[in-house]
Amino acid sequence: MIRPSSINPDKTFIGKSGLMRRVNKFRVCGVDGSGPIGDVFYTPIDRSGKEGKEKSCYSFDFARWAVSEVNAQEPLKPGDQVVMHDCYEARKEKYKDKVWTVESEPWDLCGSEVVRLEGYSGGFATENLKRVEA
């Protein structure tokens, strides 16, 4: 759980993938103001600096994003080979351990960075893809 001392309004979290989230405000659980953070309200900012609409999430979701961004891989690009992980699709037998080829540059879809995969319909969240060595 994120503690109030670890987050400040107007702080921008920048991930290695280039995604940014500027914290607008957060709600602290507990009457004395020293409890864990509940909801985090933030503005997503894409790589070109364009700001999206304010969003909110529970601190666990925000912490998960921050940790995944700190440990992020280099941005995916067309031709990269990836496998799905940490998602529903990765547990399905037909997709389990399947190597996919990235077909597009990443783009923002409703606050999530996605790419098109060869043979897969629609965009797929990059946070659930892991690059594999050929």
mmCIF file of C-alpha atoms in Angstrom:
data_model
loop_
_atom_site.group_PDB
_atom_site.id
_atom_site.type_symbol
_atom_site.label_atom_id
_atom_site.label_comp_id
_atom_site.label_asym_id
_atom_site.label_seq_id
_atom_site.Cartn_x
_atom_site.Cartn_y
_atom_site.Cartn_z
ATOM 1 C CA MET A 1 0.000 0.000 0.000
ATOM 2 C CA ILE A 2 1.297 3.485 -0.846
ATOM 3 C CA ARG A 3 1.788 5.781 2.132
ATOM 4 C CA PRO A 4 0.978 9.535 1.985
ATOM 5 C CA SER A 5 4.665 10.356 2.454
ATOM 6 C CA SER A 6 5.534 8.602 -0.825
ATOM 7 C CA ILE A 7 3.255 10.653 -3.084
ATOM 8 C CA ASN A 8 2.595 14.360 -3.554
ATOM 9 C CA PRO A 9 0.022 16.270 -5.600
ATOM 10 C CA ASP A 10 1.513 17.591 -8.870
ATOM 11 C CA LYS A 11 4.192 14.874 -8.848
ATOM 12 C CA THR A 12 4.608 13.278 -12.276
ATOM 13 C CA PHE A 13 5.529 9.616 -12.442
ATOM 14 C CA ILE A 14 7.434 8.879 -15.653
ATOM 15 C CA GLY A 15 7.963 5.313 -16.745
ATOM 16 C CA LYS A 16 10.818 4.029 -18.877
ATOM 17 C CA SER A 17 8.303 3.391 -21.646
ATOM 18 C CA GLY A 18 7.591 7.116 -21.756
ATOM 19 C CA LEU A 19 4.136 6.998 -20.203
ATOM 20 C CA MET A 20 3.500 9.692 -17.602
ATOM 21 C CA ARG A 21 0.902 10.221 -14.916
ATOM 22 C CA ARG A 22 0.656 13.501 -13.003
ATOM 23 C CA VAL A 23 -1.009 13.118 -9.620
ATOM 24 C CA ASN A 24 -3.764 15.665 -9.064
ATOM 25 C CA LYS A 25 -4.957 14.587 -5.622
ATOM 26 C CA PHE A 26 -5.340 11.519 -3.476
ATOM 27 C CA ARG A 27 -7.600 10.404 -0.672
ATOM 28 C CA VAL A 28 -6.130 9.198 2.586
ATOM 29 C CA CYS A 29 -7.946 6.453 4.516
ATOM 30 C CA GLY A 30 -8.262 7.058 8.247
ATOM 31 C CA VAL A 31 -9.425 10.022 10.277
ATOM 32 C CA ASP A 32 -5.993 11.231 11.371
ATOM 33 C CA GLY A 33 -4.705 11.538 7.796
ATOM 34 C CA SER A 34 -1.869 9.089 8.334
ATOM 35 C CA GLY A 35 -3.495 5.986 6.917
ATOM 36 C CA PRO A 36 -2.838 4.389 3.547
ATOM 37 C CA ILE A 37 -3.885 6.122 0.348
ATOM 38 C CA GLY A 38 -7.251 5.136 -1.058
ATOM 39 C CA ASP A 39 -8.036 6.668 -4.438
ATOM 40 C CA VAL A 40 -5.427 8.369 -6.614
ATOM 41 C CA PHE A 41 -6.652 10.940 -9.144
ATOM 42 C CA TYR A 42 -4.202 11.529 -11.984
ATOM 43 C CA THR A 43 -3.868 12.960 -15.472
ATOM 44 C CA PRO A 44 -2.359 10.602 -18.075
ATOM 45 C CA ILE A 45 0.150 12.301 -20.384
ATOM 46 C CA ASP A 46 1.248 10.629 -23.608
ATOM 47 C CA ARG A 47 4.753 10.704 -25.105
ATOM 48 C CA SER A 48 3.999 13.838 -27.132
ATOM 49 C CA GLY A 49 2.934 15.722 -23.984
ATOM 50 C CA LYS A 50 -0.812 15.632 -24.693
ATOM 51 C CA GLU A 51 -2.853 15.373 -21.512
ATOM 52 C CA GLY A 52 -5.828 13.056 -21.215
ATOM 53 C CA LYS A 53 -8.895 13.340 -19.008
ATOM 54 C CA GLU A 54 -8.446 12.945 -15.267
ATOM 55 C CA LYS A 55 -8.746 9.362 -14.099
ATOM 56 C CA SER A 56 -8.849 7.696 -10.721
ATOM 57 C CA CYS A 57 -7.737 4.377 -9.400
ATOM 58 C CA TYR A 58 -7.151 2.645 -6.120
ATOM 59 C CA SER A 59 -3.645 3.042 -4.799
ATOM 60 C CA PHE A 60 -2.925 -0.645 -5.441
ATOM 61 C CA ASP A 61 -3.556 -0.104 -9.165
ATOM 62 C CA PHE A 62 -1.361 3.007 -9.170
ATOM 63 C CA ALA A 63 1.384 1.246 -7.226
ATOM 64 C CA ARG A 64 1.251 -1.707 -9.627
ATOM 65 C CA TRP A 65 1.629 0.704 -12.578
ATOM 66 C CA ALA A 66 4.517 2.561 -10.916
ATOM 67 C CA VAL A 67 6.361 -0.675 -10.126
ATOM 68 C CA SER A 68 5.807 -2.075 -13.618
ATOM 69 C CA GLU A 69 7.077 1.184 -15.113
ATOM 70 C CA VAL A 70 10.182 1.214 -12.936
ATOM 71 C CA ASN A 71 10.896 -2.300 -14.194
ATOM 72 C CA ALA A 72 9.703 -1.559 -17.722
ATOM 73 C CA GLN A 73 11.356 -2.897 -20.812
ATOM 74 C CA GLU A 74 12.375 -0.745 -23.748
ATOM 75 C CA PRO A 75 9.337 0.281 -25.816
ATOM 76 C CA LEU A 76 8.124 -2.404 -28.185
ATOM 77 C CA LYS A 77 8.518 -1.853 -31.912
ATOM 78 C CA PRO A 78 7.318 -3.634 -35.055
ATOM 79 C CA GLY A 79 9.090 -6.956 -35.546
ATOM 80 C CA ASP A 80 9.711 -7.607 -31.829
ATOM 81 C CA GLN A 81 8.857 -11.114 -30.612
ATOM 82 C CA VAL A 82 6.728 -11.238 -27.442
ATOM 83 C CA VAL A 83 4.738 -13.598 -25.231
ATOM 84 C CA MET A 84 1.673 -12.766 -23.138
ATOM 85 C CA HIS A 85 2.055 -12.816 -19.357
ATOM 86 C CA ASP A 86 0.146 -11.789 -16.211
ATOM 87 C CA CYS A 87 -3.213 -11.721 -17.980
ATOM 88 C CA TYR A 88 -6.253 -13.854 -18.730
ATOM 89 C CA GLU A 89 -5.097 -14.646 -22.271
ATOM 90 C CA ALA A 90 -1.718 -15.949 -21.056
ATOM 91 C CA ARG A 91 -3.536 -18.683 -19.103
ATOM 92 C CA LYS A 92 -5.581 -19.872 -22.080
ATOM 93 C CA GLU A 93 -4.151 -23.016 -23.641
ATOM 94 C CA LYS A 94 -4.274 -21.638 -27.178
ATOM 95 C CA TYR A 95 -2.164 -18.564 -26.246
ATOM 96 C CA LYS A 96 0.033 -20.054 -23.509
ATOM 97 C CA ASP A 97 3.720 -19.734 -24.487
ATOM 98 C CA LYS A 98 2.770 -18.602 -28.024
ATOM 99 C CA VAL A 99 5.334 -16.220 -29.534
ATOM 100 C CA TRP A 100 3.726 -13.203 -31.212
ATOM 101 C CA THR A 101 5.202 -10.650 -33.613
ATOM 102 C CA VAL A 102 4.496 -6.976 -32.894
ATOM 103 C CA GLU A 103 2.979 -5.304 -35.981
ATOM 104 C CA SER A 104 2.649 -1.673 -34.867
ATOM 105 C CA GLU A 105 4.193 1.109 -32.844
ATOM 106 C CA PRO A 106 2.621 1.475 -29.367
ATOM 107 C CA TRP A 107 -0.336 3.852 -29.007
ATOM 108 C CA ASP A 108 -2.528 5.044 -26.173
ATOM 109 C CA LEU A 109 -5.942 3.422 -25.869
ATOM 110 C CA CYS A 110 -8.019 4.752 -22.965
ATOM 111 C CA GLY A 111 -4.942 5.288 -20.801
ATOM 112 C CA SER A 112 -3.259 1.983 -21.650
ATOM 113 C CA GLU A 113 -0.357 1.552 -24.014
ATOM 114 C CA VAL A 114 -1.238 -1.070 -26.648
ATOM 115 C CA VAL A 115 0.233 -2.623 -29.805
ATOM 116 C CA ARG A 116 -1.175 -4.707 -32.619
ATOM 117 C CA LEU A 117 0.004 -8.333 -32.704
ATOM 118 C CA GLU A 118 0.202 -10.424 -35.859
ATOM 119 C CA GLY A 119 -2.758 -12.798 -35.873
ATOM 120 C CA TYR A 120 -4.529 -11.160 -32.917
ATOM 121 C CA SER A 121 -7.583 -8.950 -33.314
ATOM 122 C CA GLY A 122 -7.361 -5.465 -31.798
ATOM 123 C CA GLY A 123 -4.735 -3.819 -29.610
ATOM 124 C CA PHE A 124 -3.053 -5.672 -26.757
ATOM 125 C CA ALA A 125 -1.732 -3.963 -23.608
ATOM 126 C CA THR A 126 2.070 -3.777 -23.598
ATOM 127 C CA GLU A 127 2.127 -4.225 -19.825
ATOM 128 C CA ASN A 128 1.022 -7.824 -20.457
ATOM 129 C CA LEU A 129 3.665 -8.568 -23.075
ATOM 130 C CA LYS A 130 7.205 -9.730 -22.445
ATOM 131 C CA ARG A 131 9.887 -9.495 -25.120
ATOM 132 C CA VAL A 132 11.624 -12.768 -25.989
ATOM 133 C CA GLU A 133 15.035 -13.208 -27.580
ATOM 134 C CA ALA A 134 15.022 -14.814 -31.012
#
